[in-house]
Amino acid sequence: MVDWSKLSLNYTKTPYRFVSHYKNGAWDEGGLTQSADVVLSEASCVLQYAQTCFEGLKAFTSSKGNIVVFRPDMNAKRFSDTLKRLVMPDYPIDKFVDAVLKTVRATKDYVPPYGINAALYIRPFMIGTSPVINVIPSDEFEFRVFTTPLGSYFKSASSMKLLISDYDRAAPNGTGGVKAGLNYAMSFYPSASAKAKGYNECMYLDAKSRRYVEETGTANIIFVDKDGTLVVPSSPSILPSITRKSIIYIAREYLNIKVVERPVCCDELENFAECGLCGTAAVISPVGSVDSPSRHVEFKDSSSGRGPVLEKLYKTYTAIQKEEIPAPDGWLYKV
């Protein structure tokens, strides 16, 4: 049995996962398997040229005792956009959602109970499996969905410190707007360097002008100005987070909070009262300060935890996920 009080971000093997293969121009039916092993040629495209992408979403035990998955159709749509960009075969949205629900149903004993600050994390991914030496896309692929119970991404209640990175996360016309595996590998070194200096993460700026806020290596960034307006950085090289989309909707439709989506210049950071990271793992985590070699910016209202606006958003967002308040139509899929 899982000790729910000791959940971390480490992988815990669950008994079933979904697997489907693409060959000769078509996907097979796919199904559940107990084997967690992936057998590949040493020359497979995923190993040689990193042709891989993934998604991340969560399942919860709700206040009503249901097991629910949060907005898997949105992850399926983003997955399709990524597949197109990486020259990988589309995996239909209905089949994606069905594979997710089947996997959660088969591993439902690993969904944390209601009231535990944890979730069953769901990881769909696809890899190019053909052996290649020439720099060309694979023509055979494997799609998988596995689950693992995870605790809170940022366990401490204190606010994070970010360091503006000298490195770029994504080129203006690159792959920053899709969930390619290599995007995350590229963030390892800057993130490790920042953590070695006492920071929690990097803040990346746009690669073209290095003036506008993009995101961190693991989450989108959001701000609240001194008038209480939610300010959301926009850029084609920022990953379109499902969490961010949901927060924007909740702000407007549930809480009557003004939302502005626009490019955010690094020079205006001092104008914000709150800052947070948002994403599947981070949910809404507070940022207290941002540093660069020449400046230090503190966000007064989120210096020691989520400020008042981000706290309202967090509580409403998580209440929807756990059926404590009514969810918008289509947001929760019951298993």
Coordinates of C-alpha atoms in Angstrom, one line a residue:
M1 CA 0.0 0.0 0.0
V2 CA 1.1 3.6 -0.6
D3 CA 2.0 5.7 2.4
W4 CA 0.1 8.9 1.3
S5 CA 1.9 11.0 3.9
K6 CA 5.3 10.3 2.3
L7 CA 4.5 10.9 -1.4
S8 CA 7.2 12.8 -3.2
L9 CA 7.9 13.6 -6.9
N10 CA 9.6 10.3 -7.4
Y11 CA 8.3 7.7 -9.8
T12 CA 6.2 4.9 -8.3
K13 CA 5.5 2.0 -10.6
T14 CA 1.8 1.2 -10.9
P15 CA 0.5 -2.1 -12.2
Y16 CA -0.9 -1.1 -15.6
R17 CA -0.2 1.2 -18.5
F18 CA -1.7 1.7 -22.0
V19 CA 0.4 1.0 -25.1
S20 CA -0.3 1.5 -28.8
H21 CA 2.0 1.1 -31.8
Y22 CA 2.1 2.9 -35.2
K23 CA 3.3 0.9 -38.1
N24 CA 2.6 0.8 -41.9
G25 CA 0.7 4.1 -41.6
A26 CA -1.8 3.1 -38.9
W27 CA -2.2 2.8 -35.2
D28 CA -3.1 -0.6 -33.7
E29 CA -6.0 -0.9 -31.3
G30 CA -3.7 -0.6 -28.2
G31 CA -4.5 -1.9 -24.8
L32 CA -3.3 -2.2 -21.2
T33 CA -0.1 -4.1 -20.3
Q34 CA 1.7 -4.8 -17.0
S35 CA 5.1 -4.4 -18.6
A36 CA 6.8 -1.0 -17.9
D37 CA 9.7 -1.9 -20.2
V38 CA 10.2 -0.3 -23.6
V39 CA 12.4 -2.2 -26.0
L40 CA 14.2 -0.1 -28.6
S41 CA 16.8 -0.3 -31.3
E42 CA 20.0 1.5 -30.4
A43 CA 19.4 3.6 -33.5
S44 CA 15.8 4.5 -32.7
C45 CA 14.9 8.0 -33.7
V46 CA 14.0 8.9 -30.1
L47 CA 17.5 8.0 -28.9
Q48 CA 19.4 9.6 -31.9
Y49 CA 17.4 12.7 -32.5
A50 CA 15.0 13.1 -29.5
Q51 CA 11.8 12.6 -31.4
T52 CA 9.6 12.5 -28.4
C53 CA 6.8 14.5 -26.7
F54 CA 4.6 14.1 -23.7
E55 CA 1.7 15.5 -21.7
G56 CA 1.0 15.7 -18.0
L57 CA -2.4 15.8 -16.2
K58 CA -3.9 14.6 -12.9
A59 CA -6.7 12.4 -11.5
F60 CA -8.2 13.1 -8.0
T61 CA -10.6 11.6 -5.5
S62 CA -13.3 14.3 -5.3
S63 CA -15.3 15.4 -2.3
K64 CA -18.2 13.3 -3.6
G65 CA -16.1 10.1 -3.7
N66 CA -15.7 10.1 -7.5
I67 CA -12.4 9.6 -9.3
V68 CA -12.1 12.5 -11.8
V69 CA -9.6 13.5 -14.4
F70 CA -9.1 17.2 -15.1
R71 CA -9.7 18.3 -18.7
P72 CA -8.0 15.5 -20.6
D73 CA -9.5 16.7 -23.8
M74 CA -7.4 19.8 -23.6
N75 CA -4.2 17.8 -23.1
A76 CA -5.3 15.7 -26.1
K77 CA -5.6 18.9 -28.3
R78 CA -2.3 20.2 -27.2
F79 CA -0.7 16.8 -27.8
S80 CA -2.0 16.9 -31.4
D81 CA -0.4 20.3 -32.0
T82 CA 2.9 19.0 -30.7
L83 CA 2.7 15.9 -32.9
K84 CA 2.2 18.0 -36.0
R85 CA 5.2 20.2 -35.1
L86 CA 7.5 17.1 -34.6
V87 CA 6.3 15.2 -37.7
M88 CA 4.6 12.5 -35.6
P89 CA 1.3 10.8 -36.5
D90 CA -1.8 12.2 -34.9
Y91 CA -3.3 10.3 -32.1
P92 CA -7.1 11.1 -32.2
I93 CA -8.5 13.1 -29.3
D94 CA -11.2 10.5 -28.4
K95 CA -8.6 7.7 -28.4
F96 CA -6.2 9.8 -26.3
V97 CA -8.9 10.5 -23.7
D98 CA -10.1 6.9 -23.7
A99 CA -6.5 5.6 -23.1
V100 CA -6.1 8.0 -20.2
L101 CA -9.4 6.9 -18.6
K102 CA -8.6 3.2 -19.1
T103 CA -5.2 3.7 -17.5
V104 CA -6.6 5.6 -14.5
R105 CA -9.4 3.0 -14.1
A106 CA -6.8 0.2 -14.0
T107 CA -4.6 2.1 -11.4
K108 CA -7.4 3.6 -9.3
D109 CA -6.0 2.2 -6.1
Y110 CA -3.1 4.7 -6.5
V111 CA -5.4 7.8 -6.6
P112 CA -4.8 9.5 -3.2
P113 CA -7.8 9.9 -1.0
Y114 CA -9.8 13.1 -0.8
G115 CA -8.2 15.6 1.6
I116 CA -4.6 14.5 0.8
N117 CA -2.6 17.2 -1.0
A118 CA -1.6 14.8 -3.8
A119 CA -2.9 13.4 -7.0
L120 CA -2.4 10.5 -9.5
Y121 CA -0.2 12.0 -12.1
I122 CA -0.9 10.8 -15.7
R123 CA 1.9 10.8 -18.3
P124 CA 0.9 10.2 -21.9
F125 CA 3.9 10.3 -24.3
M126 CA 5.0 9.2 -27.8
I127 CA 8.4 8.2 -29.1
G128 CA 9.8 7.6 -32.6
T129 CA 11.0 4.0 -32.6
S130 CA 12.4 3.4 -36.2
P131 CA 16.2 2.9 -36.4
V132 CA 17.6 5.9 -38.3
I133 CA 21.0 7.3 -39.1
N134 CA 20.0 9.9 -41.7
V135 CA 18.4 12.9 -40.0
I136 CA 14.8 12.0 -40.9
P137 CA 11.6 11.5 -38.8
S138 CA 10.7 8.0 -37.7
D139 CA 8.0 6.1 -39.5
E140 CA 7.2 3.8 -36.5
F141 CA 6.0 5.1 -33.1
E142 CA 4.9 4.0 -29.7
F143 CA 2.3 5.8 -27.6
R144 CA 2.1 5.1 -23.9
V145 CA 0.2 6.3 -20.9
F146 CA 1.4 5.5 -17.4
T147 CA 0.4 6.8 -14.0
T148 CA 2.2 7.5 -10.7
P149 CA 1.0 9.0 -7.4
L150 CA 2.8 12.3 -6.7
G151 CA 2.9 14.7 -3.8
S152 CA 3.1 18.5 -4.0
Y153 CA 5.6 19.9 -6.5
F154 CA 6.7 22.7 -4.1
K155 CA 6.3 21.3 -0.6
S156 CA 7.4 24.4 1.2
A157 CA 4.7 27.1 1.8
S158 CA 7.4 29.8 1.4
S159 CA 7.7 31.8 -1.8
M160 CA 10.2 31.0 -4.4
K161 CA 13.1 33.0 -5.7
L162 CA 13.7 33.1 -9.4
L163 CA 16.9 34.0 -11.3
I164 CA 16.6 35.6 -14.8
S165 CA 18.6 33.3 -16.9
D166 CA 21.4 34.2 -19.4
Y167 CA 20.2 31.2 -21.4
D168 CA 17.2 31.0 -23.8
R169 CA 14.5 28.5 -23.4
A170 CA 13.1 28.7 -26.9
A171 CA 13.8 30.5 -30.2
P172 CA 11.0 32.8 -31.6
N173 CA 10.0 30.3 -34.3
G174 CA 11.2 27.2 -32.4
T175 CA 9.4 24.6 -30.3
G176 CA 8.7 26.6 -27.1
G177 CA 5.0 26.5 -27.8
V178 CA 4.8 22.7 -27.9
K179 CA 5.5 20.0 -25.3
A180 CA 8.7 18.5 -26.9
G181 CA 10.9 16.5 -24.6
L182 CA 14.0 18.3 -25.7
N183 CA 12.6 21.7 -24.4
Y184 CA 12.9 20.3 -20.9
A185 CA 16.4 18.8 -21.4
M186 CA 17.6 22.2 -22.5
S187 CA 16.5 23.7 -19.2
F188 CA 18.4 21.3 -17.1
Y189 CA 21.7 23.2 -17.1
P190 CA 20.3 26.7 -16.4
S191 CA 18.0 25.3 -13.7
A192 CA 20.9 23.4 -12.0
S193 CA 23.1 26.5 -12.1
A194 CA 20.3 28.7 -10.6
K195 CA 19.7 26.1 -7.8
A196 CA 23.4 26.0 -7.0
K197 CA 23.2 29.8 -6.3
G198 CA 20.2 29.3 -4.0
Y199 CA 17.3 30.0 -6.4
N200 CA 14.3 27.7 -7.0
E201 CA 14.1 28.2 -10.7
C202 CA 15.0 30.3 -13.8
M203 CA 12.9 32.9 -15.4
Y204 CA 13.5 33.0 -19.1
L205 CA 13.2 36.0 -21.3
D206 CA 12.3 36.0 -25.0
A207 CA 15.3 35.0 -27.2
K208 CA 14.9 37.8 -29.8
S209 CA 15.0 40.9 -27.6
R210 CA 15.6 39.5 -24.1
R211 CA 13.2 42.1 -22.8
Y212 CA 10.0 40.1 -22.3
V213 CA 9.1 37.5 -19.7
E214 CA 8.5 34.0 -21.1
E215 CA 8.2 31.3 -18.5
T216 CA 10.3 29.0 -16.3
G217 CA 11.7 25.6 -17.3
T218 CA 8.7 23.9 -15.7
A219 CA 5.8 26.3 -15.5
N220 CA 4.1 29.4 -16.9
I221 CA 4.4 32.7 -15.0
I222 CA 1.5 34.9 -14.0
F223 CA 1.3 38.3 -12.3
V224 CA -1.2 40.4 -10.4
D225 CA -0.8 44.2 -10.6
K226 CA -1.5 46.7 -7.8
D227 CA -5.1 47.1 -9.0
G228 CA -5.8 43.4 -8.7
T229 CA -5.7 42.7 -12.4
L230 CA -4.4 39.3 -13.4
V231 CA -1.7 39.9 -16.0
V232 CA -0.7 36.9 -18.2
P233 CA 2.4 37.0 -20.4
S234 CA 1.7 36.2 -24.0
S235 CA 4.1 34.9 -26.6
P236 CA 4.0 32.2 -29.3
S237 CA 7.0 30.6 -27.7
I238 CA 5.3 30.1 -24.3
L239 CA 3.8 26.7 -23.8
P240 CA 0.0 27.1 -23.7
S241 CA -0.6 25.6 -20.2
I242 CA -4.0 24.0 -19.5
T243 CA -3.7 25.3 -16.0
R244 CA -3.2 28.8 -17.2
K245 CA -6.2 28.6 -19.6
S246 CA -8.3 27.3 -16.7
I247 CA -7.1 30.0 -14.3
I248 CA -8.0 32.7 -16.9
Y249 CA -11.5 31.3 -17.2
I250 CA -12.0 31.0 -13.4
A251 CA -10.7 34.6 -12.9
R252 CA -13.2 36.0 -15.4
E253 CA -16.2 33.7 -14.9
Y254 CA -16.1 32.7 -11.2
L255 CA -14.3 35.6 -9.5
N256 CA -15.0 38.6 -11.7
I257 CA -11.2 39.4 -11.8
K258 CA -10.0 41.5 -14.7
V259 CA -7.6 39.6 -16.9
V260 CA -5.1 41.1 -19.4
E261 CA -3.1 38.8 -21.7
R262 CA -0.2 40.7 -23.2
P263 CA 3.6 40.7 -23.6
V264 CA 5.2 41.6 -20.2
C265 CA 8.4 43.6 -20.3
C266 CA 11.0 42.7 -17.7
D267 CA 11.4 46.4 -16.9
E268 CA 7.9 46.5 -15.4
L269 CA 8.3 43.7 -12.8
E270 CA 8.3 46.4 -10.1
N271 CA 4.7 47.3 -11.0
F272 CA 3.4 43.9 -9.8
A273 CA 2.2 43.0 -6.3
E274 CA 2.0 39.3 -6.8
C275 CA 3.8 36.7 -9.0
G276 CA 3.2 33.0 -9.3
L277 CA 4.0 29.9 -11.3
C278 CA 1.2 27.9 -12.8
G279 CA 1.1 24.4 -14.3
T280 CA 0.0 20.8 -13.8
A281 CA 2.6 20.2 -11.1
A282 CA 3.0 23.7 -9.7
V283 CA -0.8 24.4 -9.6
I284 CA -0.4 28.0 -8.5
S285 CA 2.8 28.5 -6.5
P286 CA 4.0 31.9 -5.1
V287 CA 7.1 33.7 -6.3
G288 CA 8.5 36.2 -3.8
S289 CA 11.4 37.7 -5.8
V290 CA 13.2 37.8 -9.1
D291 CA 16.9 38.6 -9.5
S292 CA 19.3 39.4 -12.3
P293 CA 22.9 40.5 -12.1
S294 CA 21.8 44.1 -12.0
R295 CA 18.5 44.2 -10.0
H296 CA 16.4 42.6 -7.3
V297 CA 12.6 42.7 -7.5
E298 CA 10.3 41.7 -4.7
F299 CA 6.6 41.1 -5.0
K300 CA 5.2 42.5 -1.8
D301 CA 1.9 40.5 -1.6
S302 CA 3.5 37.2 -2.5
S303 CA 6.7 37.5 -0.5
S304 CA 5.7 34.9 2.1
G305 CA 3.0 32.9 0.3
R306 CA 0.3 33.3 -2.3
G307 CA -1.1 36.9 -2.2
P308 CA -4.8 37.5 -1.9
V309 CA -5.7 37.3 -5.6
L310 CA -3.6 34.2 -6.3
E311 CA -5.0 32.6 -3.2
K312 CA -8.6 33.1 -4.4
L313 CA -7.6 31.6 -7.7
Y314 CA -5.9 28.6 -6.1
K315 CA -8.7 27.8 -3.8
T316 CA -11.3 28.1 -6.6
Y317 CA -9.2 26.1 -9.0
T318 CA -8.6 23.2 -6.6
A319 CA -12.2 23.3 -5.4
I320 CA -13.4 22.7 -9.0
Q321 CA -10.9 19.8 -9.4
K322 CA -12.3 18.1 -6.3
E323 CA -16.0 18.7 -6.9
E324 CA -16.3 21.0 -3.9
I325 CA -17.9 23.6 -6.2
P326 CA -19.6 23.0 -9.6
A327 CA -17.2 22.7 -12.5
P328 CA -17.7 24.2 -15.9
D329 CA -19.3 21.7 -18.3
G330 CA -16.8 19.2 -19.6
W331 CA -13.9 20.0 -17.2
L332 CA -14.2 16.8 -15.1
Y333 CA -14.2 13.3 -16.6
K334 CA -15.5 10.6 -14.1
V335 CA -13.6 7.3 -14.2

